[in-house]
Coordinates of C-alpha atoms in Angstrom, one line a residue:
M1 CA 5.6 14.1 -8.7
N2 CA 5.8 16.7 -6.1
I3 CA 2.5 18.3 -4.9
E4 CA 2.8 21.6 -3.3
L5 CA 1.0 22.4 -0.1
I6 CA -1.8 24.9 0.0
N7 CA -0.7 28.3 1.5
L8 CA -3.0 28.7 4.4
E9 CA -2.0 32.4 4.8
E10 CA -3.9 33.2 1.7
K11 CA -7.7 32.9 1.1
V12 CA -8.6 29.5 -0.1
T13 CA -11.5 29.3 -2.5
N14 CA -13.4 26.2 -3.7
A15 CA -11.7 26.5 -7.0
I16 CA -8.3 26.2 -5.4
L17 CA -9.4 23.3 -3.3
A18 CA -10.9 21.5 -6.3
A19 CA -7.8 22.0 -8.4
K20 CA -5.5 20.7 -5.6
L21 CA -7.8 17.7 -5.0
N22 CA -7.7 16.9 -8.7
E23 CA -3.9 17.1 -8.6
V24 CA -3.7 14.6 -5.7
I25 CA -6.2 12.2 -7.3
E26 CA -4.2 12.2 -10.5
A27 CA -1.0 11.5 -8.6
L28 CA -2.6 8.6 -6.8
N29 CA -4.0 7.2 -10.0
N30 CA -0.5 7.3 -11.5
L31 CA 0.9 5.4 -8.6
N32 CA -1.3 2.5 -9.2
A33 CA -0.7 2.4 -12.9
P34 CA 0.3 -1.2 -13.9
R35 CA 3.8 -1.9 -15.0
D36 CA 4.3 -2.3 -18.8
R37 CA 5.4 -5.9 -19.1
G38 CA 5.0 -6.0 -22.8
P39 CA 2.5 -6.8 -25.4
K40 CA -0.7 -8.8 -24.9
A41 CA -0.6 -12.3 -26.5
E42 CA -1.6 -12.3 -30.1
R43 CA -1.6 -16.1 -30.2
T44 CA -0.9 -19.3 -28.1
M45 CA 2.7 -20.3 -27.6
T46 CA 3.9 -23.3 -29.5
D47 CA 6.5 -25.9 -28.8
D48 CA 8.9 -24.3 -31.3
D49 CA 8.4 -20.9 -29.5
A50 CA 9.2 -22.6 -26.2
R51 CA 12.3 -24.0 -27.6
R52 CA 13.5 -20.6 -28.9
V53 CA 13.0 -18.9 -25.6
I54 CA 14.3 -21.7 -23.3
F55 CA 17.5 -22.7 -25.2
G56 CA 17.3 -21.2 -28.6
D57 CA 18.1 -17.9 -30.2
L58 CA 15.9 -16.0 -27.7
K59 CA 17.3 -17.6 -24.5
D60 CA 19.4 -14.5 -23.5
A61 CA 16.7 -11.9 -24.5
S62 CA 14.6 -10.4 -21.8
H63 CA 11.1 -11.7 -21.2
K64 CA 9.6 -8.5 -22.7
T65 CA 11.9 -8.5 -25.8
A66 CA 11.1 -12.2 -26.5
A67 CA 7.4 -11.6 -26.1
E68 CA 7.5 -8.6 -28.5
T69 CA 9.5 -10.7 -31.1
L70 CA 7.2 -13.7 -31.0
G71 CA 3.9 -11.8 -30.5
L72 CA 3.4 -13.4 -27.2
S73 CA 2.8 -12.1 -23.7
Y74 CA 5.4 -11.5 -20.9
G75 CA 3.6 -14.1 -18.8
Q76 CA 3.8 -16.8 -21.6
I77 CA 7.5 -16.3 -21.8
Y78 CA 8.0 -16.2 -18.0
S79 CA 6.0 -19.4 -17.5
A80 CA 7.8 -21.3 -20.2
R81 CA 11.3 -20.3 -19.0
K82 CA 10.4 -21.0 -15.3
G83 CA 9.1 -24.5 -16.2
F84 CA 5.5 -23.9 -15.3
T85 CA 4.5 -24.7 -18.8
F86 CA 6.1 -26.8 -21.6
K87 CA 7.7 -29.3 -19.2
P88 CA 8.5 -31.7 -22.0
I89 CA 10.7 -29.0 -23.6
H90 CA 12.5 -28.6 -20.3
K91 CA 13.1 -32.3 -20.2
E92 CA 14.4 -32.2 -23.7
A93 CA 16.9 -29.5 -22.8
A94 CA 18.0 -31.5 -19.7
S95 CA 18.4 -34.7 -21.6
A96 CA 20.5 -32.8 -24.3
E97 CA 22.8 -31.4 -21.5
T98 CA 23.4 -34.8 -20.0
A99 CA 24.1 -36.4 -23.4
E100 CA 26.9 -33.9 -24.0

């Protein structure tokens, strides 16, 4: 968003200043808008969900897409894939790889 400067050559009224100030405030509020990471969790993540996102049919999907598909949050998918949660599922995947 590009906010135009006030022309100081013209008469500046309170209405002009108020309008310009509101424009600046709106621009600042939009700068601090949170990123859209996907849906809020509708339920808790299960072991089967973790298997799907770690090494199943959703392993190649983005965190956001996997979250939308399963009705989970971006953070739940991220945490499971990075190994912060569902550590036994990660061990399962590692032992399956070494068995091959």
